[in-house]
CSV table of C-alpha atoms in Angstrom, one decimal:
chain,number,residue,atom,x,y,z
A,1,MET,CA,7.1,42.6,-10.5
A,2,ASP,CA,9.4,42.7,-13.5
A,3,GLN,CA,9.5,39.9,-16.1
A,4,LYS,CA,12.7,38.4,-14.6
A,5,ASN,CA,11.1,37.9,-11.2
A,6,LYS,CA,7.9,36.6,-12.8
A,7,ASN,CA,10.0,33.9,-14.6
A,8,PHE,CA,11.8,33.1,-11.4
A,9,LYS,CA,8.5,32.8,-9.6
A,10,GLU,CA,7.2,30.3,-12.1
A,11,GLN,CA,10.4,28.3,-12.2
A,12,PHE,CA,10.4,28.1,-8.4
A,13,TYR,CA,6.8,26.9,-8.4
A,14,LEU,CA,7.8,24.1,-10.8
A,15,ILE,CA,10.7,23.1,-8.5
A,16,LEU,CA,8.4,23.0,-5.5
A,17,THR,CA,5.9,20.9,-7.5
A,18,GLY,CA,8.6,18.5,-8.5
A,19,ILE,CA,9.8,18.1,-4.9
A,20,PHE,CA,6.2,17.6,-3.8
A,21,ILE,CA,5.4,14.9,-6.4
A,22,ALA,CA,8.8,13.1,-5.9
A,23,SER,CA,8.2,13.0,-2.1
A,24,LEU,CA,4.7,11.7,-2.5
A,25,VAL,CA,5.5,9.0,-5.0
A,26,ALA,CA,8.6,7.9,-3.0
A,27,SER,CA,6.6,7.6,0.2
A,28,ASN,CA,4.1,5.3,-1.6
A,29,LEU,CA,6.9,3.1,-3.0
A,30,ILE,CA,9.1,2.7,0.1
A,31,PHE,CA,6.4,2.4,2.8
A,32,GLN,CA,6.7,-1.3,3.3
A,33,LYS,CA,10.1,-1.1,5.1
A,34,PHE,CA,9.9,-0.3,8.8
A,35,PHE,CA,12.7,1.1,11.1
A,36,THR,CA,13.2,1.9,14.8
A,37,TRP,CA,13.4,5.5,15.9
A,38,ASN,CA,14.6,6.1,19.4
A,39,PHE,CA,13.1,9.2,21.0
A,40,LEU,CA,13.5,10.0,24.7
A,41,SER,CA,14.8,6.5,25.3
A,42,ILE,CA,11.6,5.0,23.7
A,43,ASP,CA,11.8,2.9,20.5
A,44,PHE,CA,9.2,3.8,17.9
A,45,GLU,CA,8.6,1.5,14.9
A,46,LEU,CA,7.9,3.6,11.8
A,47,SER,CA,7.6,3.0,8.1
A,48,VAL,CA,10.4,4.7,6.1
A,49,GLY,CA,7.6,6.3,4.0
A,50,ILE,CA,7.1,8.7,6.9
A,51,ILE,CA,10.5,10.2,6.1
A,52,ALA,CA,9.5,11.5,2.7
A,53,TYR,CA,5.8,12.2,3.3
A,54,PRO,CA,6.1,15.2,5.7
A,55,VAL,CA,8.0,17.1,3.0
A,56,THR,CA,4.8,17.3,1.0
A,57,PHE,CA,3.2,19.4,3.8
A,58,LEU,CA,6.2,21.7,4.0
A,59,VAL,CA,5.9,22.2,0.2
A,60,THR,CA,2.1,22.9,0.3
A,61,ASP,CA,2.6,25.4,3.1
A,62,LEU,CA,5.3,27.2,1.0
A,63,ILE,CA,3.1,27.2,-2.1
A,64,SER,CA,0.1,28.4,0.0
A,65,GLU,CA,2.2,31.3,1.4
A,66,LEU,CA,3.8,32.3,-1.9
A,67,TYR,CA,1.3,31.4,-4.5
A,68,GLY,CA,-2.1,31.2,-2.8
A,69,GLN,CA,-4.7,28.5,-2.0
A,70,LYS,CA,-5.7,27.8,-5.6
A,71,ARG,CA,-2.3,26.9,-6.8
A,72,ALA,CA,-1.6,24.8,-3.6
A,73,ASN,CA,-4.8,22.8,-4.4
A,74,GLN,CA,-3.6,22.3,-8.0
A,75,VAL,CA,-0.4,20.7,-6.7
A,76,VAL,CA,-2.3,18.4,-4.4
A,77,VAL,CA,-4.5,17.2,-7.3
A,78,SER,CA,-1.5,16.8,-9.5
A,79,GLY,CA,0.1,14.6,-6.9
A,80,PHE,CA,-3.0,12.5,-6.7
A,81,PHE,CA,-2.9,11.7,-10.4
A,82,ALA,CA,0.9,11.2,-10.3
A,83,SER,CA,0.4,8.6,-7.6
A,84,ILE,CA,-2.3,6.8,-9.6
A,85,PHE,CA,-0.1,6.8,-12.7
A,86,THR,CA,2.9,5.5,-10.8
A,87,THR,CA,0.8,2.7,-9.3
A,88,LEU,CA,-0.4,1.7,-12.7
A,89,LEU,CA,3.3,1.5,-13.9
A,90,VAL,CA,4.2,-0.6,-10.8
A,91,LEU,CA,1.3,-3.0,-11.4
A,92,ILE,CA,2.3,-3.5,-15.1
A,93,SER,CA,5.9,-4.0,-14.0
A,94,VAL,CA,4.9,-6.5,-11.3
A,95,ASN,CA,3.0,-8.6,-13.9
A,96,ALA,CA,5.8,-8.5,-16.4
A,97,VAL,CA,7.6,-11.9,-16.1
A,98,ALA,CA,11.3,-11.5,-15.4
A,99,VAL,CA,13.8,-13.3,-17.6
A,100,GLN,CA,15.9,-16.1,-16.1
A,101,TRP,CA,19.1,-13.9,-15.8
A,102,SER,CA,17.3,-10.9,-14.3
A,103,PRO,CA,19.2,-9.7,-11.1
A,104,ILE,CA,15.7,-9.2,-9.4
A,105,ASP,CA,13.3,-12.1,-9.7
A,106,ASN,CA,9.5,-11.9,-9.8
A,107,ILE,CA,9.0,-12.8,-6.1
A,108,THR,CA,11.5,-10.2,-4.8
A,109,PHE,CA,10.2,-7.5,-7.1
A,110,THR,CA,6.6,-8.2,-6.1
A,111,LYS,CA,7.5,-8.3,-2.4
A,112,VAL,CA,9.1,-4.8,-2.6
A,113,PHE,CA,6.9,-3.0,-5.1
A,114,GLY,CA,3.7,-5.0,-5.0
A,115,LEU,CA,1.4,-2.4,-3.4
A,116,THR,CA,-1.7,-4.0,-1.9
A,117,GLY,CA,-5.1,-2.7,-2.9
A,118,PRO,CA,-6.1,-1.6,0.6
A,119,ALA,CA,-2.8,0.0,1.2
A,120,PHE,CA,-3.0,2.1,-1.9
A,121,PHE,CA,-6.7,3.0,-1.3
A,122,ALA,CA,-5.9,4.0,2.3
A,123,SER,CA,-2.9,6.1,1.2
A,124,MET,CA,-4.9,8.0,-1.5
A,125,VAL,CA,-7.9,8.7,0.8
A,126,ALA,CA,-5.7,9.9,3.6
A,127,TYR,CA,-3.5,11.9,1.2
A,128,LEU,CA,-6.4,13.8,-0.4
A,129,THR,CA,-8.2,14.4,2.9
A,130,ALA,CA,-5.2,15.6,4.8
A,131,GLN,CA,-3.6,17.7,2.1
A,132,LEU,CA,-6.8,19.6,1.3
A,133,ILE,CA,-7.5,20.1,5.0
A,134,ASP,CA,-3.9,21.4,5.4
A,135,VAL,CA,-4.3,24.0,2.7
A,136,ARG,CA,-7.7,25.1,4.0
A,137,ILE,CA,-6.6,25.5,7.6
A,138,PHE,CA,-3.4,27.3,6.5
A,139,HIS,CA,-5.4,29.9,4.7
A,140,PHE,CA,-8.0,30.1,7.5
A,141,TRP,CA,-5.3,31.2,9.9
A,142,LYS,CA,-3.7,33.5,7.3
A,143,ARG,CA,-7.0,35.4,6.9
A,144,LEU,CA,-7.6,35.4,10.7
A,145,THR,CA,-4.2,36.8,11.5
A,146,LYS,CA,-4.2,39.1,8.5
A,147,GLY,CA,-1.0,37.5,7.1
A,148,LYS,CA,0.9,37.6,10.3
A,149,HIS,CA,2.3,34.7,12.4
A,150,LEU,CA,3.5,32.4,9.7
A,151,TRP,CA,4.7,29.9,12.4
A,152,LEU,CA,1.1,29.6,13.7
A,153,ARG,CA,-0.6,28.7,10.4
A,154,ASN,CA,2.4,26.5,9.4
A,155,ASN,CA,2.2,24.4,12.6
A,156,ALA,CA,-1.5,24.5,13.2
A,157,SER,CA,-2.4,23.3,9.7
A,158,THR,CA,0.3,20.6,9.5
A,159,MET,CA,-0.3,19.1,12.9
A,160,PHE,CA,-4.0,18.8,12.5
A,161,SER,CA,-3.9,17.6,8.9
A,162,GLN,CA,-1.2,15.0,9.8
A,163,LEU,CA,-3.4,13.8,12.6
A,164,VAL,CA,-6.2,13.3,10.1
A,165,ASP,CA,-3.8,11.6,7.7
A,166,THR,CA,-2.4,9.2,10.3
A,167,SER,CA,-5.8,8.3,11.6
A,168,VAL,CA,-7.5,7.8,8.2
A,169,ILE,CA,-4.8,5.5,6.8
A,170,LEU,CA,-4.5,3.4,9.9
A,171,ILE,CA,-8.3,3.0,10.3
A,172,ILE,CA,-8.7,1.8,6.6
A,173,LEU,CA,-5.7,-0.6,6.9
A,174,CYS,CA,-7.1,-2.1,10.1
A,175,LEU,CA,-10.6,-2.4,8.7
A,176,ALA,CA,-9.0,-4.2,5.6
A,177,GLY,CA,-7.1,-6.5,7.9
A,178,VAL,CA,-3.7,-5.3,6.6
A,179,ILE,CA,-2.7,-4.2,10.2
A,180,GLU,CA,-4.0,-5.7,13.4
A,181,TRP,CA,-6.2,-3.4,15.6
A,182,GLU,CA,-3.9,-4.1,18.6
A,183,ARG,CA,-1.2,-2.2,16.7
A,184,PHE,CA,-3.4,0.8,15.9
A,185,TYR,CA,-2.7,3.0,18.9
A,186,SER,CA,1.0,2.5,19.0
A,187,LEU,CA,1.4,3.2,15.2
A,188,TRP,CA,-1.0,6.1,15.4
A,189,MET,CA,0.8,7.7,18.4
A,190,MET,CA,4.3,7.1,16.9
A,191,GLY,CA,3.4,8.2,13.4
A,192,TRP,CA,1.7,11.4,14.5
A,193,LEU,CA,4.4,12.3,17.0
A,194,PHE,CA,7.1,12.0,14.4
A,195,LYS,CA,5.1,14.2,12.0
A,196,VAL,CA,4.5,16.8,14.7
A,197,LEU,CA,8.3,17.0,15.4
A,198,VAL,CA,9.0,17.3,11.6
A,199,ALA,CA,6.4,20.2,11.5
A,200,LEU,CA,8.2,22.0,14.3
A,201,ILE,CA,11.6,21.5,12.5
A,202,ASP,CA,10.3,22.7,9.2
A,203,THR,CA,9.1,26.1,10.6
A,204,PRO,CA,12.5,27.7,10.6
A,205,ILE,CA,13.1,26.2,7.2
A,206,ILE,CA,10.0,28.0,5.8
A,207,TYR,CA,11.1,31.3,7.4
A,208,GLY,CA,14.6,30.9,5.9
A,209,ILE,CA,13.2,30.2,2.4
A,210,ILE,CA,10.8,33.2,2.7
A,211,TYR,CA,13.7,35.4,3.8
A,212,LEU,CA,15.9,34.3,0.9
A,213,LEU,CA,13.1,34.9,-1.6
A,214,LYS,CA,12.4,38.4,-0.3
A,215,GLY,CA,12.3,40.8,-3.3
A,216,LYS,CA,12.0,38.0,-5.8
A,217,ILE,CA,8.6,36.5,-4.9
A,218,ASP,CA,5.8,38.5,-3.3
A,219,ILE,CA,3.7,36.9,-0.6
A,220,ALA,CA,0.3,35.8,-1.9
A,221,LYS,CA,-2.6,37.9,-0.5
A,222,GLU,CA,-4.9,34.9,-0.3
């Protein structure tokens, strides 16, 4: 690989890392708003955070395929610290008293950005567990298929890790009393189904990106 392609490879890695962290941080900031998603004439109630979060799994699969397991794990850890730092900034901002003429008052700001302790803890535990599992399963299938069948490792890793993510975060929130147990199954089913559909949709996207990068970035061997 010549120097030009090496530079492009590193620049693209930084772009993917930026998209990953932005998606992760955004999902943690906007998760308190819920919307209705109609699928097969059934109304599902979902957090808007679920729109941004599946992008993180698309990115880790791309990084795993192009750069290898080690660099994918590095991005996951970077996202963890970025989330902690963002939360600290939010907490400081929540405790800063708004001036009288501020367009957003203290109550409104806290209601929108005031992440609860259990919600943040659940998010971080679910995030680390699911992302690291996603990377590990992706490379398990890559080794097993000897680098073939990208669609299999992309979907198998994402679907299982998203199942873990959805389960862990809902269990912790229910145990903490943030969400009632009677809502557990419906939220679990709706959340995981949405993530599975996103995983199926992002498969052709990954194939398209890999095709466009052919000759510019070599596929990682591990």
